[in-house]
Amino acid sequence: MLPSQTQRLLMLIAVAVGTPLWWWAASGLRPDDGLPGWTLGGAGAVFAHSSAGAWAAGVVILAGVPAALAGAVLAATGNPLSGLACAAGSAALAFGGASGLGVARRAADAGRTEPYFPALMIETALWCVLLTLLSAAIDRGGRQLRGRLPDRLTSRSLGGGVRLLGFSVGALWAGLITAVLGGVLALGLLRSDDPGQILGGLFVAFTLASLIGFAIAPHDRPWPTLLAPGLVALVGYGWAAWQLRGRDEMLLAAWYQGTLPALALGLPVHYLTAGVLGCCLGTGVGQLLEHVKRSDAFTA
């Protein structure tokens, strides 16, 4: 997927266009209690201590329109994965400062720690729906714009036949491999609840996992791979909920003692931004390596 110089400039512009409104949304959804971290309609509605409620998903969708439009232009001029990567990157910049510990403390202050991880599982599913809507907008918008833009804006990067949605047997295998390897790598890389460490760990984990997944099962329908971070988040929250069953009052103690599963340290927004960004990069590099391999076989 390696972009041309023009494509790299367009990607920089896309991030600059997509970030401000999402940053505004993050500021509006941030609670006023001083605790870091916030959630969408899932945990936010349950704990009722956040300015984010059921309408938060609509706010995020509205704020994501510029990122979707910029991503569609990138999809029209090159690889659709570059458009989604820029959208995910701008969302990570805007939303990534959230802290799971802050959300957990808010739940404890409200005396409602029991639904904490189940609510995060619901929110993860909601973020997966938002990711699918964003991918559909970028994919369809790119196909509508393709051929209507000046030739100087087009890129020779790989991926003209890539469709962000849809699946095949190879794509399903790649997605499953990405989820398994990404989860294992994240277990080793996530060491604290610091948002920067969470974002970096998930990005590295899913970049490597998706690259290996593509190498084992090449495909041009990356949707299952893009959902892999969400699947890992669901496993992590389910694991933590099972670990704390019957003693939900120990939620904060588990945070401070470091006994929670590493996969439960991040919030859904971390998985569905930094994790998806890593999947886009890993799959794109995998496309390049597969192209080089086929070219070498042809010339031989």
XYZ file of C-alpha atoms in Angstrom:
300
model
C 0.000 0.000 0.000
C 3.032 2.315 0.138
C 1.679 5.734 -0.896
C 3.242 8.188 -3.302
C 4.464 11.590 -2.143
C 1.160 13.134 -3.250
C -0.745 10.466 -1.351
C 1.271 11.069 1.799
C 0.429 14.774 1.607
C -3.245 13.944 1.139
C -3.097 11.618 4.147
C -1.626 14.403 6.293
C -4.400 16.736 5.151
C -7.016 14.047 5.879
C -5.805 13.699 9.480
C -5.790 17.488 9.890
C -9.351 17.670 8.511
C -10.706 14.753 10.535
C -9.264 15.550 13.953
C -10.805 18.936 15.000
C -14.483 17.956 15.097
C -13.733 14.663 16.808
C -11.637 16.630 19.312
C -14.633 18.902 19.868
C -16.833 15.843 20.428
C -14.346 14.404 22.926
C -14.318 17.698 24.833
C -18.098 17.803 24.907
C -18.419 14.201 26.075
C -15.769 14.529 28.768
C -17.310 14.515 32.290
C -17.056 17.553 34.547
C -16.014 15.603 37.646
C -12.297 15.850 36.894
C -11.810 12.101 36.466
C -10.116 11.147 33.195
C -11.958 8.950 30.756
C -15.444 8.755 29.294
C -17.615 6.274 27.468
C -20.437 6.306 24.942
C -24.049 5.366 25.570
C -23.143 1.986 27.100
C -21.219 2.656 30.286
C -22.052 6.354 30.277
C -25.790 5.726 30.497
C -25.383 3.015 33.134
C -23.229 5.067 35.484
C -25.071 8.370 34.839
C -21.964 10.287 35.935
C -20.860 11.340 32.486
C -22.076 13.964 30.069
C -22.113 11.132 27.525
C -25.473 9.404 27.208
C -27.267 7.448 24.540
C -26.937 10.453 22.223
C -23.147 10.266 22.335
C -22.996 7.851 19.402
C -24.891 10.397 17.298
C -22.439 13.111 18.314
C -19.496 10.929 17.315
C -21.104 10.079 13.968
C -21.746 13.764 13.231
C -18.228 14.738 14.247
C -16.848 11.955 12.051
C -18.364 13.302 8.819
C -15.232 15.325 7.854
C -13.018 12.298 8.539
C -15.291 10.107 6.394
C -15.261 12.604 3.522
C -11.482 12.956 3.662
C -11.147 9.173 3.837
C -13.387 8.787 0.781
C -11.126 11.128 -1.198
C -8.110 9.048 -0.178
C -9.940 5.855 -1.131
C -10.647 7.371 -4.554
C -7.023 8.359 -5.131
C -5.343 5.220 -3.792
C -5.902 2.376 -1.361
C -9.169 2.504 0.654
C -7.196 1.316 3.672
C -5.297 4.621 3.669
C -8.596 6.488 4.037
C -9.701 4.362 6.972
C -6.213 4.561 8.523
C -6.343 8.363 8.530
C -9.846 8.345 10.009
C -8.767 5.926 12.749
C -5.598 7.928 13.378
C -7.482 11.194 13.772
C -9.955 9.491 16.132
C -7.077 8.095 18.194
C -5.614 11.602 18.505
C -8.951 13.021 19.609
C -10.340 10.238 21.802
C -7.206 8.421 22.964
C -6.692 10.412 26.168
C -9.525 8.532 27.895
C -8.531 6.404 30.878
C -10.170 3.171 31.961
C -9.217 3.842 35.574
C -11.106 7.130 35.519
C -14.241 5.392 34.257
C -13.848 2.663 36.901
C -13.466 5.226 39.696
C -16.593 7.004 38.476
C -18.477 3.709 38.597
C -17.233 3.037 42.126
C -18.232 6.530 43.285
C -21.712 5.870 41.932
C -21.823 2.541 43.766
C -22.411 0.656 40.527
C -19.360 -1.437 39.741
C -21.279 -4.611 38.912
C -22.236 -3.616 35.340
C -18.839 -2.056 34.562
C -17.376 -4.713 32.242
C -20.724 -5.876 30.762
C -21.424 -2.233 29.869
C -18.029 -1.954 28.195
C -18.839 -5.065 26.180
C -22.040 -3.384 24.961
C -20.066 -0.266 24.095
C -17.510 -2.315 22.179
C -20.300 -3.678 20.009
C -21.521 -0.104 19.468
C -18.045 1.022 18.392
C -17.892 -1.917 15.961
C -21.153 -0.690 14.411
C -19.691 2.821 14.111
C -16.550 1.370 12.510
C -18.666 -0.503 9.975
C -20.626 2.657 9.119
C -17.396 4.626 8.703
C -15.876 1.895 6.525
C -19.014 1.783 4.365
C -18.976 5.568 3.916
C -15.301 5.610 2.936
C -15.611 2.589 0.642
C -18.727 3.745 -1.173
C -17.625 7.379 -1.299
C -14.266 6.381 -2.748
C -15.878 4.328 -5.512
C -18.231 7.201 -6.333
C -15.344 9.692 -6.556
C -12.909 7.411 -8.402
C -12.239 8.728 -11.884
C -13.654 12.167 -11.082
C -10.525 13.577 -9.493
C -7.514 15.054 -11.331
C -4.929 12.505 -12.456
C -2.200 14.267 -10.496
C -3.974 13.285 -7.270
C -4.125 9.584 -8.051
C -1.622 7.177 -6.594
C 0.048 4.091 -7.951
C -0.227 2.426 -4.557
C -1.629 -1.083 -4.358
C -5.186 -1.742 -3.347
C -7.373 -0.662 -6.232
C -9.429 -3.829 -5.854
C -9.703 -3.677 -2.061
C -13.199 -3.429 -0.582
C -13.309 -2.479 3.089
C -16.526 -4.438 3.656
C -17.447 -7.956 2.659
C -15.592 -11.145 3.480
C -14.169 -14.303 1.994
C -12.785 -17.499 3.450
C -9.264 -16.080 3.333
C -10.426 -12.836 4.951
C -12.151 -14.733 7.773
C -9.005 -16.756 8.434
C -6.884 -13.598 8.417
C -9.291 -11.919 10.826
C -9.221 -14.882 13.203
C -5.419 -15.054 13.115
C -5.212 -11.299 13.703
C -7.525 -11.530 16.712
C -5.622 -14.423 18.304
C -2.134 -13.031 17.706
C -3.225 -9.477 18.507
C -4.682 -10.611 21.814
C -1.542 -12.549 22.748
C 0.734 -9.644 21.826
C -1.476 -7.149 23.654
C -1.274 -9.292 26.789
C 2.464 -8.730 26.796
C 2.477 -5.099 25.662
C -0.261 -3.574 27.824
C 1.446 -2.843 31.116
C -0.481 0.074 32.635
C -3.679 2.085 32.275
C -1.796 5.069 30.848
C -3.643 6.028 27.625
C -0.419 6.553 25.672
C 0.893 3.138 26.661
C -2.450 1.526 25.789
C -2.607 3.207 22.371
C 0.999 2.344 21.539
C 0.694 -1.244 22.711
C -2.489 -1.892 20.738
C -1.079 -0.256 17.618
C 2.063 -2.404 17.674
C 0.160 -5.588 18.587
C -2.369 -5.337 15.775
C 0.107 -4.093 13.194
C 2.207 -7.221 13.671
C -0.822 -9.514 14.036
C -2.563 -8.275 10.874
C 0.674 -8.473 8.898
C 1.092 -12.123 9.892
C -2.600 -12.799 9.289
C -2.381 -11.394 5.765
C 0.813 -13.334 5.061
C -0.920 -16.599 6.001
C -4.231 -15.799 4.287
C -3.949 -13.032 1.636
C -7.249 -11.292 0.907
C -8.832 -8.103 -0.443
C -11.738 -7.874 2.019
C -10.223 -6.651 5.305
C -13.470 -6.213 7.275
C -12.930 -9.312 9.506
C -9.408 -8.101 10.261
C -10.690 -4.628 11.135
C -13.119 -6.150 13.652
C -10.361 -8.188 15.333
C -9.508 -5.473 17.930
C -13.162 -5.355 18.974
C -13.221 -9.136 19.403
C -10.123 -8.984 21.600
C -11.712 -6.219 23.687
C -14.811 -8.380 24.226
C -12.637 -11.282 25.372
C -10.706 -9.031 27.753
C -13.821 -7.530 29.350
C -15.506 -10.913 29.599
C -12.397 -12.355 31.241
C -12.287 -9.514 33.779
C -16.026 -9.804 34.518
C -15.619 -13.535 35.154
C -12.595 -12.878 37.387
C -14.555 -10.397 39.538
C -17.815 -12.344 39.631
C -19.436 -12.192 43.064
C -17.015 -9.543 44.366
C -17.650 -6.525 42.195
C -16.745 -4.211 45.055
C -13.123 -5.261 44.407
C -13.012 -3.491 41.025
C -10.792 -0.602 42.127
C -8.654 -2.892 44.301
C -7.983 -5.039 41.249
C -6.999 -1.923 39.281
C -4.566 -0.684 41.919
C -3.151 -4.128 42.687
C -2.589 -4.854 39.008
C -4.577 -8.095 39.040
C -6.937 -7.281 36.188
C -6.249 -8.977 32.836
C -4.119 -6.697 30.682
C -6.724 -6.770 27.918
C -9.230 -5.072 30.254
C -7.021 -2.031 30.879
C -7.991 -0.278 27.660
C -11.350 1.207 26.747
C -13.317 0.283 23.609
C -12.282 3.572 22.012
C -8.623 2.524 22.347
C -9.207 -0.809 20.629
C -11.351 0.630 17.844
C -8.948 3.470 17.009
C -5.335 2.476 17.650
C -6.083 -1.207 17.071
C -7.841 -0.529 13.758
C -5.036 1.814 12.707
C -2.568 -1.008 13.303
C -4.720 -3.403 11.275
C -4.771 -0.961 8.357
C -1.002 -0.576 8.406
C -0.259 -4.288 8.819
C -2.654 -5.281 6.043
C -1.267 -2.588 3.742
C 2.312 -3.735 4.263
C 1.146 -7.312 3.721
C -0.330 -6.281 0.360
C 2.995 -4.788 -0.650
C 4.957 -7.891 0.337
C 2.479 -10.142 -1.472
C 2.798 -8.004 -4.608
C 6.593 -8.201 -4.460
C 6.449 -11.970 -3.997
C 4.157 -12.408 -6.983
C 6.303 -10.082 -9.102
C 9.436 -12.059 -8.274
C 7.678 -15.327 -9.112
C 6.507 -13.896 -12.433
C 9.934 -12.586 -13.457
C 11.573 -15.842 -12.455
